[in-house]
mmCIF file with all atom_site columns, C-alpha atoms in Angstrom:
data_model
loop_
_atom_site.group_PDB
_atom_site.id
_atom_site.type_symbol
_atom_site.label_atom_id
_atom_site.label_alt_id
_atom_site.label_comp_id
_atom_site.label_asym_id
_atom_site.label_entity_id
_atom_site.label_seq_id
_atom_site.pdbx_PDB_ins_code
_atom_site.Cartn_x
_atom_site.Cartn_y
_atom_site.Cartn_z
_atom_site.occupancy
_atom_site.B_iso_or_equiv
_atom_site.pdbx_formal_charge
_atom_site.auth_seq_id
_atom_site.auth_comp_id
_atom_site.auth_asym_id
_atom_site.auth_atom_id
_atom_site.pdbx_PDB_model_num
ATOM 1   C CA . MET A 1 1   ? -0.585  -0.255  0.273   1.00 0.00 ? 1   MET A CA 1
ATOM 2   C CA . LEU A 1 2   ? 2.651   2.733   0.509   1.00 0.00 ? 2   LEU A CA 1
ATOM 3   C CA . GLU A 1 3   ? 4.358   1.534   -2.778  1.00 0.00 ? 3   GLU A CA 1
ATOM 4   C CA . ALA A 1 4   ? 1.053   2.416   -4.462  1.00 0.00 ? 4   ALA A CA 1
ATOM 5   C CA . LEU A 1 5   ? 0.729   5.528   -2.409  1.00 0.00 ? 5   LEU A CA 1
ATOM 6   C CA . LEU A 1 6   ? 4.444   7.101   -3.235  1.00 0.00 ? 6   LEU A CA 1
ATOM 7   C CA . ARG A 1 7   ? 3.658   5.949   -6.650  1.00 0.00 ? 7   ARG A CA 1
ATOM 8   C CA . LEU A 1 8   ? 0.750   8.032   -6.747  1.00 0.00 ? 8   LEU A CA 1
ATOM 9   C CA . LEU A 1 9   ? 2.762   10.421  -5.409  1.00 0.00 ? 9   LEU A CA 1
ATOM 10  C CA . GLY A 1 10  ? 5.815   10.265  -8.403  1.00 0.00 ? 10  GLY A CA 1
ATOM 11  C CA . VAL A 1 11  ? 8.175   8.364   -6.581  1.00 0.00 ? 11  VAL A CA 1
ATOM 12  C CA . ASP A 1 12  ? 9.592   4.499   -7.590  1.00 0.00 ? 12  ASP A CA 1
ATOM 13  C CA . LEU A 1 13  ? 10.606  3.097   -4.013  1.00 0.00 ? 13  LEU A CA 1
ATOM 14  C CA . ASN A 1 14  ? 12.258  0.439   -5.465  1.00 0.00 ? 14  ASN A CA 1
ATOM 15  C CA . GLN A 1 15  ? 14.066  2.608   -8.074  1.00 0.00 ? 15  GLN A CA 1
ATOM 16  C CA . LYS A 1 16  ? 15.389  4.613   -4.563  1.00 0.00 ? 16  LYS A CA 1
ATOM 17  C CA . LEU A 1 17  ? 16.193  1.952   -3.143  1.00 0.00 ? 17  LEU A CA 1
ATOM 18  C CA . ALA A 1 18  ? 18.997  0.268   -6.686  1.00 0.00 ? 18  ALA A CA 1
ATOM 19  C CA . GLU A 1 19  ? 20.124  4.348   -6.203  1.00 0.00 ? 19  GLU A CA 1
ATOM 20  C CA . ILE A 1 20  ? 20.471  4.449   -2.451  1.00 0.00 ? 20  ILE A CA 1
ATOM 21  C CA . ARG A 1 21  ? 22.591  0.480   -2.974  1.00 0.00 ? 21  ARG A CA 1
ATOM 22  C CA . GLY A 1 22  ? 23.701  1.435   -5.725  1.00 0.00 ? 22  GLY A CA 1
ATOM 23  C CA . GLN A 1 23  ? 25.851  4.839   -4.305  1.00 0.00 ? 23  GLN A CA 1
ATOM 24  C CA . PHE A 1 24  ? 26.428  2.238   -1.042  1.00 0.00 ? 24  PHE A CA 1
ATOM 25  C CA . ASP A 1 25  ? 28.173  0.002   -3.048  1.00 0.00 ? 25  ASP A CA 1
ATOM 26  C CA . GLU A 1 26  ? 30.330  2.529   -5.088  1.00 0.00 ? 26  GLU A CA 1
ATOM 27  C CA . LEU A 1 27  ? 31.449  3.287   -1.850  1.00 0.00 ? 27  LEU A CA 1
ATOM 28  C CA . LYS A 1 28  ? 32.376  0.256   -0.608  1.00 0.00 ? 28  LYS A CA 1
ATOM 29  C CA . ARG A 1 29  ? 34.672  -0.163  -3.895  1.00 0.00 ? 29  ARG A CA 1
ATOM 30  C CA . SER A 1 30  ? 36.302  2.549   -3.363  1.00 0.00 ? 30  SER A CA 1
ATOM 31  C CA . ALA A 1 31  ? 37.199  1.958   0.194   1.00 0.00 ? 31  ALA A CA 1
ATOM 32  C CA . ILE A 1 32  ? 38.231  -1.096  -0.981  1.00 0.00 ? 32  ILE A CA 1
ATOM 33  C CA . SER A 1 33  ? 39.982  -0.273  -3.767  1.00 0.00 ? 33  SER A CA 1
ATOM 34  C CA . GLN A 1 34  ? 41.778  2.813   -1.976  1.00 0.00 ? 34  GLN A CA 1
ATOM 35  C CA . ALA A 1 35  ? 42.769  0.140   1.334   1.00 0.00 ? 35  ALA A CA 1
ATOM 36  C CA . THR A 1 36  ? 43.680  -2.482  -1.512  1.00 0.00 ? 36  THR A CA 1
ATOM 37  C CA . ALA A 1 37  ? 45.650  0.023   -2.844  1.00 0.00 ? 37  ALA A CA 1
ATOM 38  C CA . GLN A 1 38  ? 47.032  0.992   0.533   1.00 0.00 ? 38  GLN A CA 1
ATOM 39  C CA . ALA A 1 39  ? 48.267  -2.604  1.836   1.00 0.00 ? 39  ALA A CA 1
ATOM 40  C CA . LYS A 1 40  ? 49.959  -3.355  -1.593  1.00 0.00 ? 40  LYS A CA 1
ATOM 41  C CA . GLU A 1 41  ? 52.195  -0.134  -0.998  1.00 0.00 ? 41  GLU A CA 1
ATOM 42  C CA . THR A 1 42  ? 53.258  -1.240  1.924   1.00 0.00 ? 42  THR A CA 1
ATOM 43  C CA . GLY A 1 43  ? 54.024  -4.390  1.335   1.00 0.00 ? 43  GLY A CA 1
ATOM 44  C CA . LEU A 1 44  ? 56.315  -3.405  -1.271  1.00 0.00 ? 44  LEU A CA 1
ATOM 45  C CA . THR A 1 45  ? 57.397  -1.670  1.268   1.00 0.00 ? 45  THR A CA 1
ATOM 46  C CA . VAL A 1 46  ? 58.560  -4.069  3.977   1.00 0.00 ? 46  VAL A CA 1
ATOM 47  C CA . GLY A 1 47  ? 59.856  -6.600  0.790   1.00 0.00 ? 47  GLY A CA 1
ATOM 48  C CA . LEU A 1 48  ? 62.396  -3.899  -0.462  1.00 0.00 ? 48  LEU A CA 1
ATOM 49  C CA . ILE A 1 49  ? 63.156  -3.221  3.256   1.00 0.00 ? 49  ILE A CA 1
ATOM 50  C CA . LEU A 1 50  ? 63.627  -7.185  3.755   1.00 0.00 ? 50  LEU A CA 1
ATOM 51  C CA . LEU A 1 51  ? 65.980  -6.930  0.438   1.00 0.00 ? 51  LEU A CA 1
ATOM 52  C CA . GLY A 1 52  ? 67.934  -4.654  1.736   1.00 0.00 ? 52  GLY A CA 1
ATOM 53  C CA . ALA A 1 53  ? 68.816  -6.188  5.489   1.00 0.00 ? 53  ALA A CA 1
ATOM 54  C CA . VAL A 1 54  ? 69.562  -9.237  3.418   1.00 0.00 ? 54  VAL A CA 1
ATOM 55  C CA . ALA A 1 55  ? 71.933  -7.770  0.576   1.00 0.00 ? 55  ALA A CA 1
ATOM 56  C CA . ALA A 1 56  ? 73.459  -5.665  4.252   1.00 0.00 ? 56  ALA A CA 1
ATOM 57  C CA . LEU A 1 57  ? 74.027  -9.785  5.666   1.00 0.00 ? 57  LEU A CA 1
ATOM 58  C CA . PHE A 1 58  ? 75.748  -10.864 2.364   1.00 0.00 ? 58  PHE A CA 1
ATOM 59  C CA . THR A 1 59  ? 78.369  -7.714  1.847   1.00 0.00 ? 59  THR A CA 1
ATOM 60  C CA . PHE A 1 60  ? 79.214  -7.995  5.827   1.00 0.00 ? 60  PHE A CA 1
ATOM 61  C CA . ILE A 1 61  ? 80.074  -11.558 4.820   1.00 0.00 ? 61  ILE A CA 1
ATOM 62  C CA . ILE A 1 62  ? 81.827  -10.571 1.820   1.00 0.00 ? 62  ILE A CA 1
ATOM 63  C CA . ALA A 1 63  ? 83.713  -7.895  3.880   1.00 0.00 ? 63  ALA A CA 1
ATOM 64  C CA . LEU A 1 64  ? 84.492  -10.682 6.262   1.00 0.00 ? 64  LEU A CA 1
ATOM 65  C CA . ALA A 1 65  ? 85.847  -13.207 3.675   1.00 0.00 ? 65  ALA A CA 1
ATOM 66  C CA . ALA A 1 66  ? 87.529  -10.832 2.096   1.00 0.00 ? 66  ALA A CA 1
ATOM 67  C CA . LEU A 1 67  ? 89.400  -9.805  5.024   1.00 0.00 ? 67  LEU A CA 1
ATOM 68  C CA . TYR A 1 68  ? 89.940  -13.337 6.186   1.00 0.00 ? 68  TYR A CA 1
ATOM 69  C CA . VAL A 1 69  ? 91.946  -13.490 2.726   1.00 0.00 ? 69  VAL A CA 1
ATOM 70  C CA . TRP A 1 70  ? 93.997  -10.614 3.266   1.00 0.00 ? 70  TRP A CA 1
ATOM 71  C CA . VAL A 1 71  ? 95.258  -11.509 6.999   1.00 0.00 ? 71  VAL A CA 1
ATOM 72  C CA . ASP A 1 72  ? 95.750  -15.158 5.696   1.00 0.00 ? 72  ASP A CA 1
ATOM 73  C CA . MET A 1 73  ? 98.569  -13.744 2.461   1.00 0.00 ? 73  MET A CA 1
ATOM 74  C CA . HIS A 1 74  ? 100.750 -11.344 5.302   1.00 0.00 ? 74  HIS A CA 1
ATOM 75  C CA . GLU A 1 75  ? 99.777  -13.454 8.779   1.00 0.00 ? 75  GLU A CA 1
ATOM 76  C CA . GLY A 1 76  ? 97.716  -17.394 7.976   1.00 0.00 ? 76  GLY A CA 1
ATOM 77  C CA . PRO A 1 77  ? 94.955  -18.800 7.922   1.00 0.00 ? 77  PRO A CA 1
ATOM 78  C CA . LEU A 1 78  ? 95.164  -19.503 11.896  1.00 0.00 ? 78  LEU A CA 1
ATOM 79  C CA . VAL A 1 79  ? 95.532  -15.630 12.446  1.00 0.00 ? 79  VAL A CA 1
ATOM 80  C CA . ALA A 1 80  ? 92.831  -14.892 10.060  1.00 0.00 ? 80  ALA A CA 1
ATOM 81  C CA . LEU A 1 81  ? 90.066  -16.885 11.434  1.00 0.00 ? 81  LEU A CA 1
ATOM 82  C CA . GLY A 1 82  ? 90.875  -15.218 14.733  1.00 0.00 ? 82  GLY A CA 1
ATOM 83  C CA . VAL A 1 83  ? 90.714  -11.209 13.073  1.00 0.00 ? 83  VAL A CA 1
ATOM 84  C CA . VAL A 1 84  ? 87.387  -12.963 11.419  1.00 0.00 ? 84  VAL A CA 1
ATOM 85  C CA . GLY A 1 85  ? 86.405  -14.285 15.277  1.00 0.00 ? 85  GLY A CA 1
ATOM 86  C CA . LEU A 1 86  ? 87.328  -11.201 16.843  1.00 0.00 ? 86  LEU A CA 1
ATOM 87  C CA . VAL A 1 87  ? 85.383  -8.174  13.998  1.00 0.00 ? 87  VAL A CA 1
ATOM 88  C CA . THR A 1 88  ? 82.331  -10.957 14.627  1.00 0.00 ? 88  THR A CA 1
ATOM 89  C CA . ALA A 1 89  ? 82.623  -11.241 18.107  1.00 0.00 ? 89  ALA A CA 1
ATOM 90  C CA . LEU A 1 90  ? 83.163  -7.206  18.284  1.00 0.00 ? 90  LEU A CA 1
ATOM 91  C CA . VAL A 1 91  ? 79.476  -6.851  16.748  1.00 0.00 ? 91  VAL A CA 1
ATOM 92  C CA . ALA A 1 92  ? 78.354  -9.657  18.853  1.00 0.00 ? 92  ALA A CA 1
ATOM 93  C CA . ALA A 1 93  ? 78.958  -7.083  21.620  1.00 0.00 ? 93  ALA A CA 1
ATOM 94  C CA . LEU A 1 94  ? 78.052  -4.650  20.564  1.00 0.00 ? 94  LEU A CA 1
ATOM 95  C CA . MET A 1 95  ? 74.553  -5.865  18.922  1.00 0.00 ? 95  MET A CA 1
ATOM 96  C CA . PHE A 1 96  ? 74.236  -7.491  22.811  1.00 0.00 ? 96  PHE A CA 1
ATOM 97  C CA . GLY A 1 97  ? 74.681  -3.950  24.563  1.00 0.00 ? 97  GLY A CA 1
ATOM 98  C CA . LEU A 1 98  ? 72.357  -2.256  22.327  1.00 0.00 ? 98  LEU A CA 1
ATOM 99  C CA . ALA A 1 99  ? 69.615  -4.773  23.577  1.00 0.00 ? 99  ALA A CA 1
ATOM 100 C CA . PHE A 1 100 ? 70.287  -4.337  26.740  1.00 0.00 ? 100 PHE A CA 1
ATOM 101 C CA . LEU A 1 101 ? 70.692  -0.372  27.073  1.00 0.00 ? 101 LEU A CA 1
ATOM 102 C CA . ARG A 1 102 ? 67.731  -0.472  25.461  1.00 0.00 ? 102 ARG A CA 1
ATOM 103 C CA . GLY A 1 103 ? 65.692  -3.118  27.673  1.00 0.00 ? 103 GLY A CA 1
ATOM 104 C CA . LYS A 1 104 ? 66.590  -0.747  30.471  1.00 0.00 ? 104 LYS A CA 1
ATOM 105 C CA . ARG A 1 105 ? 65.093  2.558   29.105  1.00 0.00 ? 105 ARG A CA 1
ATOM 106 C CA . LYS A 1 106 ? 61.272  2.764   30.151  1.00 0.00 ? 106 LYS A CA 1
ATOM 107 C CA . PRO A 1 107 ? 59.075  2.260   27.496  1.00 0.00 ? 107 PRO A CA 1
ATOM 108 C CA . ALA A 1 108 ? 57.085  5.570   26.800  1.00 0.00 ? 108 ALA A CA 1
ATOM 109 C CA . PRO A 1 109 ? 53.442  5.356   27.298  1.00 0.00 ? 109 PRO A CA 1
ATOM 110 C CA . VAL A 1 110 ? 51.320  4.607   24.638  1.00 0.00 ? 110 VAL A CA 1
ATOM 111 C CA . ALA A 1 111 ? 48.800  6.866   23.695  1.00 0.00 ? 111 ALA A CA 1
ATOM 112 C CA . VAL A 1 112 ? 45.099  6.491   24.448  1.00 0.00 ? 112 VAL A CA 1
ATOM 113 C CA . TYR A 1 113 ? 42.578  6.752   21.475  1.00 0.00 ? 113 TYR A CA 1
ATOM 114 C CA . HIS A 1 114 ? 40.243  9.603   22.532  1.00 0.00 ? 114 HIS A CA 1
ATOM 115 C CA . ALA A 1 115 ? 37.070  10.470  20.497  1.00 0.00 ? 115 ALA A CA 1
ATOM 116 C CA . PRO A 1 116 ? 36.945  13.697  18.641  1.00 0.00 ? 116 PRO A CA 1
ATOM 117 C CA . ALA A 1 117 ? 34.852  16.011  20.538  1.00 0.00 ? 117 ALA A CA 1
ATOM 118 C CA . ALA A 1 118 ? 31.619  16.128  19.468  1.00 0.00 ? 118 ALA A CA 1
ATOM 119 C CA . ALA A 1 119 ? 31.831  20.293  18.645  1.00 0.00 ? 119 ALA A CA 1
ATOM 120 C CA . LEU A 1 120 ? 33.370  19.712  16.022  1.00 0.00 ? 120 LEU A CA 1
ATOM 121 C CA . PRO A 1 121 ? 32.061  18.791  12.577  1.00 0.00 ? 121 PRO A CA 1
ATOM 122 C CA . SER A 1 122 ? 33.088  14.984  11.728  1.00 0.00 ? 122 SER A CA 1
ATOM 123 C CA . SER A 1 123 ? 33.053  15.490  8.109   1.00 0.00 ? 123 SER A CA 1
ATOM 124 C CA . ALA A 1 124 ? 35.971  18.223  8.817   1.00 0.00 ? 124 ALA A CA 1
ATOM 125 C CA . ALA A 1 125 ? 37.999  14.658  9.767   1.00 0.00 ? 125 ALA A CA 1
ATOM 126 C CA . ALA A 1 126 ? 38.839  13.478  6.907   1.00 0.00 ? 126 ALA A CA 1
ATOM 127 C CA . PRO A 1 127 ? 35.942  14.313  4.065   1.00 0.00 ? 127 PRO A CA 1
ATOM 128 C CA . LEU A 1 128 ? 37.861  11.763  1.078   1.00 0.00 ? 128 LEU A CA 1
ATOM 129 C CA . LEU A 1 129 ? 34.369  9.239   0.675   1.00 0.00 ? 129 LEU A CA 1
ATOM 130 C CA . LEU A 1 130 ? 32.323  12.613  1.315   1.00 0.00 ? 130 LEU A CA 1
ATOM 131 C CA . SER A 1 131 ? 34.272  14.268  -1.523  1.00 0.00 ? 131 SER A CA 1
ATOM 132 C CA . VAL A 1 132 ? 33.199  11.406  -3.835  1.00 0.00 ? 132 VAL A CA 1
ATOM 133 C CA . LEU A 1 133 ? 29.076  12.164  -3.584  1.00 0.00 ? 133 LEU A CA 1
ATOM 134 C CA . PRO A 1 134 ? 27.148  14.554  -5.879  1.00 0.00 ? 134 PRO A CA 1
ATOM 135 C CA . PRO A 1 135 ? 25.005  16.952  -4.491  1.00 0.00 ? 135 PRO A CA 1
ATOM 136 C CA . PRO A 1 136 ? 21.100  16.569  -5.749  1.00 0.00 ? 136 PRO A CA 1
ATOM 137 C CA . PRO A 1 137 ? 20.065  18.406  -8.495  1.00 0.00 ? 137 PRO A CA 1
ATOM 138 C CA . PRO A 1 138 ? 17.875  21.478  -7.435  1.00 0.00 ? 138 PRO A CA 1
ATOM 139 C CA . ASN A 1 139 ? 14.848  20.208  -8.709  1.00 0.00 ? 139 ASN A CA 1
ATOM 140 C CA . ALA A 1 140 ? 14.536  16.934  -6.974  1.00 0.00 ? 140 ALA A CA 1
ATOM 141 C CA . SER A 1 141 ? 12.346  15.196  -4.875  1.00 0.00 ? 141 SER A CA 1
ATOM 142 C CA . PHE A 1 142 ? 11.945  15.198  -0.726  1.00 0.00 ? 142 PHE A CA 1
ATOM 143 C CA . PHE A 1 143 ? 12.895  11.867  -1.826  1.00 0.00 ? 143 PHE A CA 1
ATOM 144 C CA . ASP A 1 144 ? 16.286  12.491  -3.582  1.00 0.00 ? 144 ASP A CA 1
ATOM 145 C CA . HIS A 1 145 ? 17.004  14.623  -0.203  1.00 0.00 ? 145 HIS A CA 1
ATOM 146 C CA . LEU A 1 146 ? 16.225  12.021  1.780   1.00 0.00 ? 146 LEU A CA 1
ATOM 147 C CA . THR A 1 147 ? 18.489  9.743   -0.248  1.00 0.00 ? 147 THR A CA 1
ATOM 148 C CA . HIS A 1 148 ? 20.964  11.807  -0.498  1.00 0.00 ? 148 HIS A CA 1
ATOM 149 C CA . ARG A 1 149 ? 20.958  12.499  3.739   1.00 0.00 ? 149 ARG A CA 1
ATOM 150 C CA . VAL A 1 150 ? 20.958  8.684   4.032   1.00 0.00 ? 150 VAL A CA 1
ATOM 151 C CA . THR A 1 151 ? 23.920  8.338   1.548   1.00 0.00 ? 151 THR A CA 1
ATOM 152 C CA . THR A 1 152 ? 25.992  11.608  2.930   1.00 0.00 ? 152 THR A CA 1
ATOM 153 C CA . ARG A 1 153 ? 25.057  10.009  6.943   1.00 0.00 ? 153 ARG A CA 1
ATOM 154 C CA . VAL A 1 154 ? 26.883  6.528   5.511   1.00 0.00 ? 154 VAL A CA 1
ATOM 155 C CA . ALA A 1 155 ? 29.783  8.524   3.965   1.00 0.00 ? 155 ALA A CA 1
ATOM 156 C CA . THR A 1 156 ? 31.015  10.643  6.818   1.00 0.00 ? 156 THR A CA 1
ATOM 157 C CA . ALA A 1 157 ? 30.912  7.296   8.977   1.00 0.00 ? 157 ALA A CA 1
ATOM 158 C CA . GLY A 1 158 ? 32.945  5.158   6.601   1.00 0.00 ? 158 GLY A CA 1
ATOM 159 C CA . ASP A 1 159 ? 35.802  9.078   6.849   1.00 0.00 ? 159 ASP A CA 1
ATOM 160 C CA . GLU A 1 160 ? 35.017  8.813   10.573  1.00 0.00 ? 160 GLU A CA 1
ATOM 161 C CA . ALA A 1 161 ? 36.120  4.374   10.418  1.00 0.00 ? 161 ALA A CA 1
ATOM 162 C CA . LEU A 1 162 ? 38.819  5.468   7.798   1.00 0.00 ? 162 LEU A CA 1
ATOM 163 C CA . ASP A 1 163 ? 40.069  8.853   10.314  1.00 0.00 ? 163 ASP A CA 1
ATOM 164 C CA . THR A 1 164 ? 40.272  6.545   13.488  1.00 0.00 ? 164 THR A CA 1
ATOM 165 C CA . ALA A 1 165 ? 42.335  3.753   11.656  1.00 0.00 ? 165 ALA A CA 1
ATOM 166 C CA . MET A 1 166 ? 44.776  5.898   10.243  1.00 0.00 ? 166 MET A CA 1
ATOM 167 C CA . HIS A 1 167 ? 44.903  7.980   13.731  1.00 0.00 ? 167 HIS A CA 1
ATOM 168 C CA . VAL A 1 168 ? 45.729  4.392   15.694  1.00 0.00 ? 168 VAL A CA 1
ATOM 169 C CA . MET A 1 169 ? 48.046  3.647   13.012  1.00 0.00 ? 169 MET A CA 1
ATOM 170 C CA . ARG A 1 170 ? 49.595  6.940   13.628  1.00 0.00 ? 170 ARG A CA 1
ATOM 171 C CA . THR A 1 171 ? 49.721  6.418   17.716  1.00 0.00 ? 171 THR A CA 1
ATOM 172 C CA . SER A 1 172 ? 50.806  2.620   17.881  1.00 0.00 ? 172 SER A CA 1
ATOM 173 C CA . SER A 1 173 ? 53.558  0.866   19.080  1.00 0.00 ? 173 SER A CA 1
ATOM 174 C CA . ARG A 1 174 ? 55.556  -0.663  15.858  1.00 0.00 ? 174 ARG A CA 1
ATOM 175 C CA . PRO A 1 175 ? 54.968  -3.817  16.783  1.00 0.00 ? 175 PRO A CA 1
ATOM 176 C CA . ALA A 1 176 ? 51.365  -3.583  16.911  1.00 0.00 ? 176 ALA A CA 1
ATOM 177 C CA . LEU A 1 177 ? 51.818  -1.562  13.414  1.00 0.00 ? 177 LEU A CA 1
ATOM 178 C CA . PHE A 1 178 ? 53.984  -4.387  11.788  1.00 0.00 ? 178 PHE A CA 1
ATOM 179 C CA . GLY A 1 179 ? 51.716  -6.688  13.053  1.00 0.00 ? 179 GLY A CA 1
ATOM 180 C CA . THR A 1 180 ? 48.365  -4.604  11.299  1.00 0.00 ? 180 THR A CA 1
ATOM 181 C CA . LEU A 1 181 ? 51.216  -4.361  8.405   1.00 0.00 ? 181 LEU A CA 1
ATOM 182 C CA . ALA A 1 182 ? 51.299  -7.892  8.013   1.00 0.00 ? 182 ALA A CA 1
ATOM 183 C CA . VAL A 1 183 ? 47.271  -8.687  8.334   1.00 0.00 ? 183 VAL A CA 1
ATOM 184 C CA . VAL A 1 184 ? 47.013  -6.240  5.832   1.00 0.00 ? 184 VAL A CA 1
ATOM 185 C CA . THR A 1 185 ? 49.868  -7.975  3.520   1.00 0.00 ? 185 THR A CA 1
ATOM 186 C CA . LEU A 1 186 ? 48.585  -11.112 3.650   1.00 0.00 ? 186 LEU A CA 1
ATOM 187 C CA . ILE A 1 187 ? 44.517  -9.749  2.869   1.00 0.00 ? 187 ILE A CA 1
ATOM 188 C CA . GLY A 1 188 ? 46.010  -7.564  -0.754  1.00 0.00 ? 188 GLY A CA 1
ATOM 189 C CA . VAL A 1 189 ? 47.592  -10.764 -0.876  1.00 0.00 ? 189 VAL A CA 1
ATOM 190 C CA . LEU A 1 190 ? 44.244  -13.661 -0.775  1.00 0.00 ? 190 LEU A CA 1
ATOM 191 C CA . ILE A 1 191 ? 42.035  -9.942  -2.500  1.00 0.00 ? 191 ILE A CA 1
ATOM 192 C CA . GLY A 1 192 ? 44.866  -10.117 -5.540  1.00 0.00 ? 192 GLY A CA 1
ATOM 193 C CA . ARG A 1 193 ? 44.300  -14.061 -5.488  1.00 0.00 ? 193 ARG A CA 1
ATOM 194 C CA . HIS A 1 194 ? 41.129  -14.144 -5.353  1.00 0.00 ? 194 HIS A CA 1
ATOM 195 C CA . ARG A 1 195 ? 40.616  -11.357 -7.464  1.00 0.00 ? 195 ARG A CA 1
ATOM 196 C CA . ARG A 1 196 ? 42.980  -12.637 -10.298 1.00 0.00 ? 196 ARG A CA 1
ATOM 197 C CA . SER A 1 197 ? 41.191  -16.390 -10.487 1.00 0.00 ? 197 SER A CA 1
#
């Protein structure tokens, strides 16, 4: 009955609901594509850091081999092994010393996230999704304005969720950040494989 009454007023309820679903799906697709792109960028950065660490390790091994060969030519193999052992023992002592000094420091208190103040407008925080929404046309009906208002609230909630996630990422500890990056990278790989198949 409500549908017939709205049809008499010139409003097609099914069409409006389909438009709302379409706008919501577009917002969802946009947010997923942005999260996927961010996960790929983060995964690439982590991969490059790991490759750099492996290259630095190989460089250290080659430097030790060169030191061994040079000392072996001048003093003999036993002295060369002793010098290489001394260098690795000094590096190990330096690393253990740094680890123990870091352990004695008191960790900085973790920042606790507080919800944004109610006085600030919610769209001023991060209007990423809200900026995607087109304004209603000037001759829009009441139902069009109502649809736009609901969609705007959904986009504002999405913006607030993104802002909260970015704030938590900025203020969290390093282990939590690396754990989050690992999970996001795994999700990005799974999404990428799912889309390819």
